[in-house]
PDB file of C-alpha atoms in Angstrom:
ATOM      1  CA  MET A   1       0.006  -0.003  -0.013  1.00 53.00           C
ATOM      2  CA  ASN A   2       1.360   3.352  -0.984  1.00 54.00           C
ATOM      3  CA  PRO A   3       1.103   5.738   2.028  1.00 56.00           C
ATOM      4  CA  PHE A   4       1.161   8.715  -0.329  1.00 53.00           C
ATOM      5  CA  GLY A   5      -1.878   7.625  -2.306  1.00 58.00           C
ATOM      6  CA  PRO A   6      -2.199   5.968  -5.686  1.00 60.00           C
ATOM      7  CA  THR A   7       0.689   6.448  -8.091  1.00 59.00           C
ATOM      8  CA  PRO A   8      -0.424   8.577 -11.063  1.00 56.00           C
ATOM      9  CA  PRO A   9       0.126   6.870 -14.443  1.00 57.00           C
ATOM     10  CA  ARG A  10       3.380   7.783 -16.256  1.00 58.00           C
ATOM     11  CA  ARG A  11       2.939  10.262 -19.063  1.00 54.00           C
ATOM     12  CA  ASP A  12       4.462   9.666 -22.471  1.00 54.00           C
ATOM     13  CA  PRO A  13       6.115  12.866 -23.646  1.00 53.00           C
ATOM     14  CA  GLU A  14       5.382  11.911 -27.223  1.00 51.00           C
ATOM     15  CA  SER A  15       1.664  11.799 -26.572  1.00 51.00           C
ATOM     16  CA  ASP A  16       1.750  15.403 -25.324  1.00 54.00           C
ATOM     17  CA  THR A  17       3.174  16.685 -28.604  1.00 57.00           C
ATOM     18  CA  ALA A  18       1.039  19.449 -30.117  1.00 64.00           C
ATOM     19  CA  PRO A  19      -0.379  18.775 -33.614  1.00 63.00           C
ATOM     20  CA  ASP A  20       1.699  21.608 -35.057  1.00 70.00           C
ATOM     21  CA  GLU A  21       4.823  20.080 -33.511  1.00 73.00           C
ATOM     22  CA  GLU A  22       4.034  16.717 -35.032  1.00 72.00           C
ATOM     23  CA  TYR A  23       3.580  18.343 -38.448  1.00 67.00           C
ATOM     24  CA  ALA A  24       6.817  20.260 -38.081  1.00 72.00           C
ATOM     25  CA  ARG A  25       8.718  17.112 -37.027  1.00 74.00           C
ATOM     26  CA  ALA A  26       7.376  15.116 -39.949  1.00 70.00           C
ATOM     27  CA  TYR A  27       8.212  17.887 -42.376  1.00 70.00           C
ATOM     28  CA  ALA A  28      11.745  18.257 -40.929  1.00 73.00           C
ATOM     29  CA  ASP A  29      12.339  14.524 -41.171  1.00 73.00           C
ATOM     30  CA  GLY A  30      11.284  14.442 -44.799  1.00 72.00           C
ATOM     31  CA  TYR A  31      13.291  17.566 -45.547  1.00 72.00           C
ATOM     32  CA  GLY A  32      16.384  15.977 -43.962  1.00 72.00           C
ATOM     33  CA  GLU A  33      15.953  12.762 -45.899  1.00 73.00           C
ATOM     34  CA  GLY A  34      15.516  14.707 -49.112  1.00 71.00           C
ATOM     35  CA  LEU A  35      18.802  16.611 -48.494  1.00 71.00           C
ATOM     36  CA  ARG A  36      20.702  13.416 -47.711  1.00 70.00           C
ATOM     37  CA  GLU A  37      19.360  11.793 -50.868  1.00 70.00           C
ATOM     38  CA  ALA A  38      20.297  14.828 -52.992  1.00 70.00           C
ATOM     39  CA  PHE A  39      23.842  15.036 -51.640  1.00 69.00           C
ATOM     40  CA  ARG A  40      24.372  11.318 -51.980  1.00 66.00           C
ATOM     41  CA  GLU A  41      23.332  11.506 -55.619  1.00 63.00           C
ATOM     42  CA  PHE A  42      25.562  14.531 -56.281  1.00 65.00           C
ATOM     43  CA  LEU A  43      28.552  12.786 -54.680  1.00 66.00           C
ATOM     44  CA  SER A  44      27.889   9.708 -56.768  1.00 58.00           C
ATOM     45  CA  HIS A  45      28.046  11.797 -59.969  1.00 56.00           C
ATOM     46  CA  ALA A  46      31.118  13.745 -58.831  1.00 64.00           C
ATOM     47  CA  SER A  47      32.995  10.547 -58.080  1.00 58.00           C
ATOM     48  CA  ARG A  48      32.595   9.465 -61.700  1.00 55.00           C
ATOM     49  CA  GLY A  49      34.782  12.338 -62.913  1.00 58.00           C
ATOM     50  CA  HIS A  50      32.123  14.545 -64.503  1.00 55.00           C
ATOM     51  CA  THR A  51      33.129  18.053 -65.475  1.00 63.00           C
ATOM     52  CA  ALA A  52      31.508  21.091 -63.827  1.00 68.00           C
ATOM     53  CA  GLN A  53      29.344  21.659 -66.924  1.00 63.00           C
ATOM     54  CA  GLU A  54      28.212  17.973 -66.947  1.00 59.00           C
ATOM     55  CA  LEU A  55      27.418  18.169 -63.253  1.00 64.00           C
ATOM     56  CA  ARG A  56      25.307  21.306 -63.921  1.00 68.00           C
ATOM     57  CA  MET A  57      23.414  19.471 -66.637  1.00 65.00           C
ATOM     58  CA  LEU A  58      22.839  16.479 -64.387  1.00 61.00           C
ATOM     59  CA  VAL A  59      21.569  18.706 -61.527  1.00 68.00           C
ATOM     60  CA  GLU A  60      19.251  20.570 -63.889  1.00 63.00           C
ATOM     61  CA  SER A  61      17.893  17.283 -65.158  1.00 59.00           C
ATOM     62  CA  ARG A  62      17.259  16.081 -61.591  1.00 60.00           C
ATOM     63  CA  LEU A  63      15.544  19.333 -60.654  1.00 66.00           C
ATOM     64  CA  ALA A  64      13.276  19.093 -63.694  1.00 60.00           C
ATOM     65  CA  ARG A  65      11.746  15.894 -62.406  1.00 59.00           C
ATOM     66  CA  VAL A  66      11.474  16.728 -58.663  1.00 64.00           C
ATOM     67  CA  LYS A  67       7.747  17.370 -58.958  1.00 63.00           C
ATOM     68  CA  GLU A  68       7.193  14.018 -60.612  1.00 60.00           C
ATOM     69  CA  ASP A  69       9.261  12.233 -57.943  1.00 61.00           C
ATOM     70  CA  VAL A  70       7.408  13.967 -55.094  1.00 65.00           C
ATOM     71  CA  GLU A  71       4.030  13.049 -56.588  1.00 60.00           C
ATOM     72  CA  PHE A  72       5.152   9.445 -56.905  1.00 55.00           C
ATOM     73  CA  LYS A  73       6.253   9.418 -53.247  1.00 60.00           C
ATOM     74  CA  ARG A  74       2.996  10.980 -52.154  1.00 62.00           C
ATOM     75  CA  ARG A  75       0.895   8.391 -53.939  1.00 57.00           C
ATOM     76  CA  SER A  76       3.001   5.574 -52.586  1.00 53.00           C
ATOM     77  CA  MET A  77       2.150   6.682 -49.058  1.00 57.00           C
ATOM     78  CA  LEU A  78      -1.550   7.137 -49.444  1.00 56.00           C
ATOM     79  CA  ALA A  79      -2.707   3.515 -49.507  1.00 48.00           C
ATOM     80  CA  PRO A  80      -1.412  -0.027 -50.042  1.00 47.00           C
ATOM     81  CA  PRO A  81      -1.477  -1.363 -53.605  1.00 45.00           C
ATOM     82  CA  ARG A  82      -4.828  -2.443 -54.895  1.00 46.00           C
ATOM     83  CA  ARG A  83      -5.651  -6.103 -55.108  1.00 46.00           C
ATOM     84  CA  PRO A  84      -5.909  -7.415 -58.634  1.00 41.00           C
ATOM     85  CA  ASP A  85      -9.260  -7.896 -60.181  1.00 42.00           C
ATOM     86  CA  TRP A  86      -8.972 -11.548 -60.997  1.00 36.00           C
ATOM     87  CA  GLY A  87     -12.348 -11.562 -62.792  1.00 43.00           C
ATOM     88  CA  SER A  88     -11.184  -9.017 -65.376  1.00 39.00           C
ATOM     89  CA  LEU A  89      -7.910 -10.791 -65.736  1.00 36.00           C
ATOM     90  CA  LEU A  90      -9.523 -14.111 -66.557  1.00 39.00           C
ATOM     91  CA  ARG A  91     -12.007 -12.732 -69.022  1.00 43.00           C
ATOM     92  CA  SER A  92     -10.946 -12.502 -72.678  1.00 42.00           C
ATOM     93  CA  PRO A  93      -9.659  -8.985 -73.279  1.00 41.00           C
ATOM     94  CA  ALA A  94     -11.597  -6.742 -75.609  1.00 44.00           C
ATOM     95  CA  PRO A  95      -9.908  -5.978 -78.900  1.00 46.00           C
ATOM     96  CA  SER A  96      -7.724  -2.828 -78.564  1.00 38.00           C
ATOM     97  CA  PRO A  97      -8.112  -0.067 -81.069  1.00 42.00           C
ATOM     98  CA  ALA A  98      -5.516   0.172 -83.803  1.00 40.00           C
ATOM     99  CA  PRO A  99      -2.762   2.538 -82.788  1.00 36.00           C
ATOM    100  CA  THR A 100      -2.336   5.780 -84.661  1.00 38.00           C
ATOM    101  CA  VAL A 101       0.859   5.547 -86.723  1.00 42.00           C
ATOM    102  CA  LEU A 102       2.549   8.875 -86.777  1.00 50.00           C
ATOM    103  CA  GLY A 103       4.914   7.550 -89.395  1.00 43.00           C
ATOM    104  CA  SER A 104       2.194   7.633 -92.024  1.00 45.00           C
ATOM    105  CA  LEU A 105       3.124  10.834 -93.872  1.00 41.00           C
ATOM    106  CA  ALA A 106      -0.398  11.120 -95.216  1.00 37.00           C
ATOM    107  CA  GLN A 107      -1.651  11.533 -91.619  1.00 42.00           C
ATOM    108  CA  ALA A 108       1.304  13.364 -90.051  1.00 54.00           C
ATOM    109  CA  ALA A 109       0.458  16.894 -89.113  1.00 67.00           C
ATOM    110  CA  ALA A 110       2.944  19.683 -89.597  1.00 78.00           C
ATOM    111  CA  PRO A 111       5.233  19.858 -86.585  1.00 87.00           C
ATOM    112  CA  ARG A 112       4.420  22.765 -84.312  1.00 90.00           C
ATOM    113  CA  PRO A 113       7.123  25.238 -83.185  1.00 91.00           C
ATOM    114  CA  GLY A 114       8.714  23.983 -80.014  1.00 93.00           C
ATOM    115  CA  GLY A 115       7.406  20.485 -80.634  1.00 94.00           C
ATOM    116  CA  THR A 116       9.310  17.405 -79.466  1.00 95.00           C
ATOM    117  CA  TYR A 117       8.866  13.967 -81.107  1.00 95.00           C
ATOM    118  CA  LEU A 118      10.236  10.612 -79.995  1.00 95.00           C
ATOM    119  CA  TRP A 119      10.161   7.437 -82.126  1.00 94.00           C
ATOM    120  CA  TRP A 120      10.662   3.978 -80.639  1.00 95.00           C
ATOM    121  CA  GLU A 121      12.154   1.933 -83.444  1.00 94.00           C
ATOM    122  CA  PRO A 122      15.023  -0.609 -83.589  1.00 91.00           C
ATOM    123  CA  ARG A 123      16.275   0.994 -86.796  1.00 90.00           C
ATOM    124  CA  PRO A 124      15.709   4.665 -87.697  1.00 90.00           C
ATOM    125  CA  GLN A 125      13.127   4.712 -90.435  1.00 92.00           C
ATOM    126  CA  ARG A 126       9.841   6.451 -89.561  1.00 93.00           C
ATOM    127  CA  SER A 127      11.703   9.275 -87.837  1.00 93.00           C
ATOM    128  CA  ILE A 128      13.868   9.877 -90.873  1.00 94.00           C
ATOM    129  CA  GLU A 129      10.801   9.916 -93.132  1.00 94.00           C
ATOM    130  CA  PHE A 130       9.182  12.438 -90.759  1.00 94.00           C
ATOM    131  CA  VAL A 131      12.209  14.739 -90.817  1.00 95.00           C
ATOM    132  CA  ALA A 132      12.566  14.423 -94.576  1.00 94.00           C
ATOM    133  CA  SER A 133       8.882  15.241 -95.160  1.00 93.00           C
ATOM    134  CA  HIS A 134       9.038  18.433 -93.038  1.00 95.00           C
ATOM    135  CA  ALA A 135      12.611  19.654 -93.551  1.00 94.00           C
ATOM    136  CA  HIS A 136      11.475  22.143 -96.205  1.00 94.00           C
ATOM    137  CA  ARG A 137       9.729  24.158 -93.509  1.00 94.00           C
ATOM    138  CA  PHE A 138      13.000  25.131 -91.801  1.00 95.00           C
ATOM    139  CA  PRO A 139      15.977  27.113 -92.935  1.00 95.00           C
ATOM    140  CA  ARG A 140      18.428  24.633 -91.347  1.00 96.00           C
ATOM    141  CA  ILE A 141      18.571  20.938 -90.570  1.00 96.00           C
ATOM    142  CA  VAL A 142      20.705  19.648 -87.682  1.00 96.00           C
ATOM    143  CA  TRP A 143      21.624  15.954 -87.814  1.00 96.00           C
ATOM    144  CA  ILE A 144      23.059  14.467 -84.569  1.00 94.00           C
ATOM    145  CA  SER A 145      24.335  10.934 -84.965  1.00 90.00           C
ATOM    146  CA  VAL A 146      27.360   8.700 -84.959  1.00 84.00           C
ATOM    147  CA  HIS A 147      26.522   7.883 -88.567  1.00 84.00           C
ATOM    148  CA  PRO A 148      26.390  10.195 -91.610  1.00 87.00           C
ATOM    149  CA  PRO A 149      22.938  11.283 -92.744  1.00 90.00           C
ATOM    150  CA  PRO A 150      21.390   9.534 -95.748  1.00 90.00           C
ATOM    151  CA  SER A 151      21.730  11.062 -99.152  1.00 90.00           C
ATOM    152  CA  ARG A 152      18.238  12.392 -99.936  1.00 91.00           C
ATOM    153  CA  PRO A 153      17.014  15.332-101.973  1.00 92.00           C
ATOM    154  CA  GLU A 154      14.847  16.409 -98.999  1.00 93.00           C
ATOM    155  CA  LEU A 155      18.046  16.946 -96.988  1.00 93.00           C
ATOM    156  CA  PRO A 156      20.099  19.364 -99.117  1.00 93.00           C
ATOM    157  CA  GLU A 157      23.678  19.828 -98.068  1.00 92.00           C
ATOM    158  CA  GLU A 158      23.478  23.668 -98.102  1.00 93.00           C
ATOM    159  CA  ARG A 159      20.936  23.566 -95.232  1.00 94.00           C
ATOM    160  CA  LEU A 160      22.253  20.417 -93.447  1.00 95.00           C
ATOM    161  CA  THR A 161      24.595  20.566 -90.450  1.00 95.00           C
ATOM    162  CA  THR A 162      25.915  17.217 -89.226  1.00 94.00           C
ATOM    163  CA  MET A 163      27.098  16.891 -85.593  1.00 93.00           C
ATOM    164  CA  ARG A 164      28.807  13.669 -84.671  1.00 89.00           C
ATOM    165  CA  VAL A 165      28.938  12.674 -80.993  1.00 87.00           C
ATOM    166  CA  GLY A 166      32.417  11.663 -79.918  1.00 84.00           C
ATOM    167  CA  PRO A 167      33.525   9.076 -77.316  1.00 83.00           C
ATOM    168  CA  ARG A 168      33.994  10.599 -73.863  1.00 72.00           C
ATOM    169  CA  LEU A 169      37.574   9.315 -73.407  1.00 65.00           C
ATOM    170  CA  ALA A 170      38.890   9.974 -76.957  1.00 53.00           C
ATOM    171  CA  GLY A 171      39.547  13.702 -76.616  1.00 50.00           C
ATOM    172  CA  SER A 172      36.214  14.696 -78.114  1.00 46.00           C
ATOM    173  CA  GLY A 173      36.054  18.232 -79.448  1.00 46.00           C
ATOM    174  CA  THR A 174      38.135  17.748 -82.626  1.00 48.00           C
ATOM    175  CA  ALA A 175      36.687  17.162 -86.043  1.00 48.00           C
ATOM    176  CA  ASP A 176      37.923  13.564 -86.041  1.00 58.00           C
ATOM    177  CA  ALA A 177      36.870  12.598 -82.557  1.00 68.00           C
ATOM    178  CA  GLY A 178      33.404  14.277 -82.630  1.00 78.00           C
ATOM    179  CA  LEU A 179      31.738  16.612 -80.153  1.00 86.00           C
ATOM    180  CA  GLY A 180      31.405  16.216 -76.400  1.00 86.00           C
ATOM    181  CA  LEU A 181      27.990  16.866 -74.784  1.00 88.00           C
ATOM    182  CA  GLU A 182      28.848  20.434 -73.737  1.00 88.00           C
ATOM    183  CA  GLN A 183      29.906  21.534 -77.194  1.00 90.00           C
ATOM    184  CA  LEU A 184      27.003  19.678 -78.772  1.00 91.00           C
ATOM    185  CA  ALA A 185      24.485  21.312 -76.508  1.00 92.00           C
ATOM    186  CA  GLY A 186      25.872  24.789 -77.211  1.00 91.00           C
ATOM    187  CA  GLN A 187      25.917  24.356 -80.995  1.00 93.00           C
ATOM    188  CA  VAL A 188      22.421  22.938 -81.126  1.00 94.00           C
ATOM    189  CA  ARG A 189      21.088  25.722 -78.901  1.00 94.00           C
ATOM    190  CA  ASP A 190      22.580  28.277 -81.313  1.00 93.00           C
ATOM    191  CA  ALA A 191      20.872  26.576 -84.295  1.00 94.00           C
ATOM    192  CA  MET A 192      17.542  26.302 -82.501  1.00 95.00           C
ATOM    193  CA  THR A 193      17.423  29.930 -81.453  1.00 92.00           C
ATOM    194  CA  SER A 194      18.539  31.393 -84.789  1.00 93.00           C
ATOM    195  CA  PRO A 195      15.884  33.144 -86.948  1.00 93.00           C
ATOM    196  CA  GLY A 196      13.556  30.570 -88.445  1.00 93.00           C
ATOM    197  CA  GLY A 197      14.801  27.891 -86.138  1.00 94.00           C
ATOM    198  CA  ALA A 198      15.864  24.393 -87.165  1.00 96.00           C
ATOM    199  CA  ILE A 199      14.563  20.820 -87.359  1.00 96.00           C
ATOM    200  CA  VAL A 200      16.915  18.797 -85.156  1.00 97.00           C
ATOM    201  CA  TYR A 201      17.241  15.086 -85.581  1.00 97.00           C
ATOM    202  CA  LEU A 202      18.804  13.188 -82.669  1.00 96.00           C
ATOM    203  CA  GLU A 203      19.813   9.592 -83.388  1.00 93.00           C
ATOM    204  CA  ALA A 204      22.607   8.952 -80.919  1.00 89.00           C
ATOM    205  CA  LEU A 205      20.876   8.332 -77.574  1.00 93.00           C
ATOM    206  CA  GLU A 206      22.047   4.708 -77.323  1.00 92.00           C
ATOM    207  CA  PHE A 207      25.650   5.822 -77.922  1.00 90.00           C
ATOM    208  CA  ILE A 208      25.373   8.744 -75.457  1.00 91.00           C
ATOM    209  CA  SER A 209      23.868   6.528 -72.726  1.00 91.00           C
ATOM    210  CA  THR A 210      26.873   4.182 -73.091  1.00 89.00           C
ATOM    211  CA  GLU A 211      29.634   6.763 -73.322  1.00 87.00           C
ATOM    212  CA  TYR A 212      28.191   9.372 -70.919  1.00 87.00           C
ATOM    213  CA  GLN A 213      25.997   7.209 -68.718  1.00 88.00           C
ATOM    214  CA  THR A 214      22.204   7.356 -68.822  1.00 91.00           C
ATOM    215  CA  GLU A 215      22.162  10.511 -66.611  1.00 91.00           C
ATOM    216  CA  GLY A 216      24.193  12.305 -69.231  1.00 90.00           C
ATOM    217  CA  MET A 217      21.693  11.237 -71.901  1.00 92.00           C
ATOM    218  CA  HIS A 218      18.742  12.480 -69.822  1.00 94.00           C
ATOM    219  CA  ALA A 219      20.543  15.712 -69.061  1.00 92.00           C
ATOM    220  CA  LEU A 220      21.181  16.447 -72.727  1.00 93.00           C
ATOM    221  CA  VAL A 221      17.572  15.550 -73.733  1.00 94.00           C
ATOM    222  CA  ASN A 222      16.164  17.770 -70.959  1.00 93.00           C
ATOM    223  CA  PHE A 223      18.436  20.629 -72.082  1.00 93.00           C
ATOM    224  CA  LEU A 224      17.330  20.316 -75.687  1.00 95.00           C
ATOM    225  CA  VAL A 225      13.638  19.964 -74.795  1.00 94.00           C
ATOM    226  CA  THR A 226      13.805  23.063 -72.602  1.00 94.00           C
ATOM    227  CA  THR A 227      15.669  25.029 -75.291  1.00 94.00           C
ATOM    228  CA  VAL A 228      13.360  24.020 -78.138  1.00 94.00           C
ATOM    229  CA  SER A 229      10.217  24.893 -76.167  1.00 91.00           C
ATOM    230  CA  ALA A 230      11.108  28.585 -76.383  1.00 90.00           C
ATOM    231  CA  SER A 231      12.166  28.554 -80.058  1.00 93.00           C
ATOM    232  CA  PRO A 232      10.628  28.111 -83.526  1.00 94.00           C
ATOM    233  CA  SER A 233      12.476  24.773 -83.856  1.00 95.00           C
ATOM    234  CA  VAL A 234      11.439  21.151 -83.623  1.00 96.00           C
ATOM    235  CA  LEU A 235      13.233  18.225 -81.991  1.00 97.00           C
ATOM    236  CA  VAL A 236      12.904  14.732 -83.422  1.00 96.00           C
ATOM    237  CA  ALA A 237      14.614  11.706 -81.772  1.00 96.00           C
ATOM    238  CA  SER A 238      14.839   8.017 -82.602  1.00 95.00           C
ATOM    239  CA  VAL A 239      15.903   5.283 -80.153  1.00 94.00           C
ATOM    240  CA  ASP A 240      15.799   1.557 -79.915  1.00 92.00           C
ATOM    241  CA  PRO A 241      13.551   0.762 -76.893  1.00 91.00           C
ATOM    242  CA  ASP A 242      15.443  -2.442 -76.190  1.00 91.00           C
ATOM    243  CA  SER A 243      18.684  -0.492 -75.651  1.00 90.00           C
ATOM    244  CA  LEU A 244      17.409   1.223 -72.462  1.00 90.00           C
ATOM    245  CA  ALA A 245      16.311  -0.022 -69.078  1.00 91.00           C
ATOM    246  CA  PRO A 246      12.530   0.269 -68.313  1.00 92.00           C
ATOM    247  CA  THR A 247      13.039   3.222 -65.963  1.00 92.00           C
ATOM    248  CA  ASP A 248      15.086   5.074 -68.542  1.00 92.00           C
ATOM    249  CA  ARG A 249      12.489   4.336 -71.279  1.00 92.00           C
ATOM    250  CA  SER A 250       9.824   5.769 -68.998  1.00 92.00           C
ATOM    251  CA  ARG A 251      11.798   8.895 -68.150  1.00 93.00           C
ATOM    252  CA  LEU A 252      12.742   9.474 -71.786  1.00 93.00           C
ATOM    253  CA  GLY A 253       9.099   9.075 -72.881  1.00 93.00           C
ATOM    254  CA  HIS A 254       7.947  11.637 -70.418  1.00 93.00           C
ATOM    255  CA  SER A 255      10.440  14.175 -71.713  1.00 93.00           C
ATOM    256  CA  PHE A 256       8.882  14.366 -75.194  1.00 94.00           C
ATOM    257  CA  GLY A 257       5.577  15.820 -76.166  1.00 92.00           C
ATOM    258  CA  THR A 258       4.728  13.234 -78.835  1.00 92.00           C
ATOM    259  CA  VAL A 259       5.774   9.580 -78.669  1.00 92.00           C
ATOM    260  CA  SER A 260       5.286   6.982 -81.315  1.00 87.00           C
TER     261      SER A 260
END
C-alpha cells in the first residue's frame, strides 16, 4: 500500500506533442531525408569524374523531375497497392483499337514550333521519313548521330549541319573525334534559337547513354527539350527501346511531347 496515495500513471512525452509540432517534425524529417538523398546522388556523380558543366546538366535534369518524384512518393504513401481484379484478368480482353501511326506521312500533321517527337524503333526509319517530309519548312537541318545522314533530296547539303557525338575518353572536341556533350548542347542551342529555327534530328541516344551514362543522356535531352520549347524549332529523336532499361525508357518518354 502506498502511504502517499495511488501512483499517477506515467505520461508519455510523445503523446503530449502538439499537432503543429508533429507536423513540423514530420516535415523536418522528410526535408532532412531529401537533403541526404540529393547530396548522396551529387557525390555519386562527382566521383565518376564529370566536369563542372556535366554536373550542372545532371543537376538541372534532376531538378526538372522533382515534382514528378514527389508526386510518386505521395501516392505511394496514401494507400497499399490495390488487389488485382481476378475476374477481369480471366476474361478475354476486348480488342484494342488500332494505334495511330505517326509515321504515315499522309496523316502526319505539320510539326508545331517548339514540338518534341520521339520514335521508338530498332532501326531509324519512320523518324527519318518524318524529318525528310518536313525539312522544307525550316532554314536549317541539324543531324546528330554517330553515322552520316542519308543522301536524300529532302536533306540538301546547303541547309544540313551534321554533328557527330564523340567518345568521352577519346579527346572529343576535334573534327575527327566528334563533339562532347557540352559543345554539342551549345551548338544545337545556337541553331535552335537562330531566326527561323531548325529541325533537329537526334539519333545517338544509345551511344550517349553508353559513353556518358544514362544521366548524361537524360541531361542532354532535358536541355534540348527546354531550349526548343522557347524557339521556332522542332526536336525529333529516334531510339531503340530495347537499348534502355525500363526506368530510362519511362523517363525518356515523359520528356517528349509526342511519342510513337
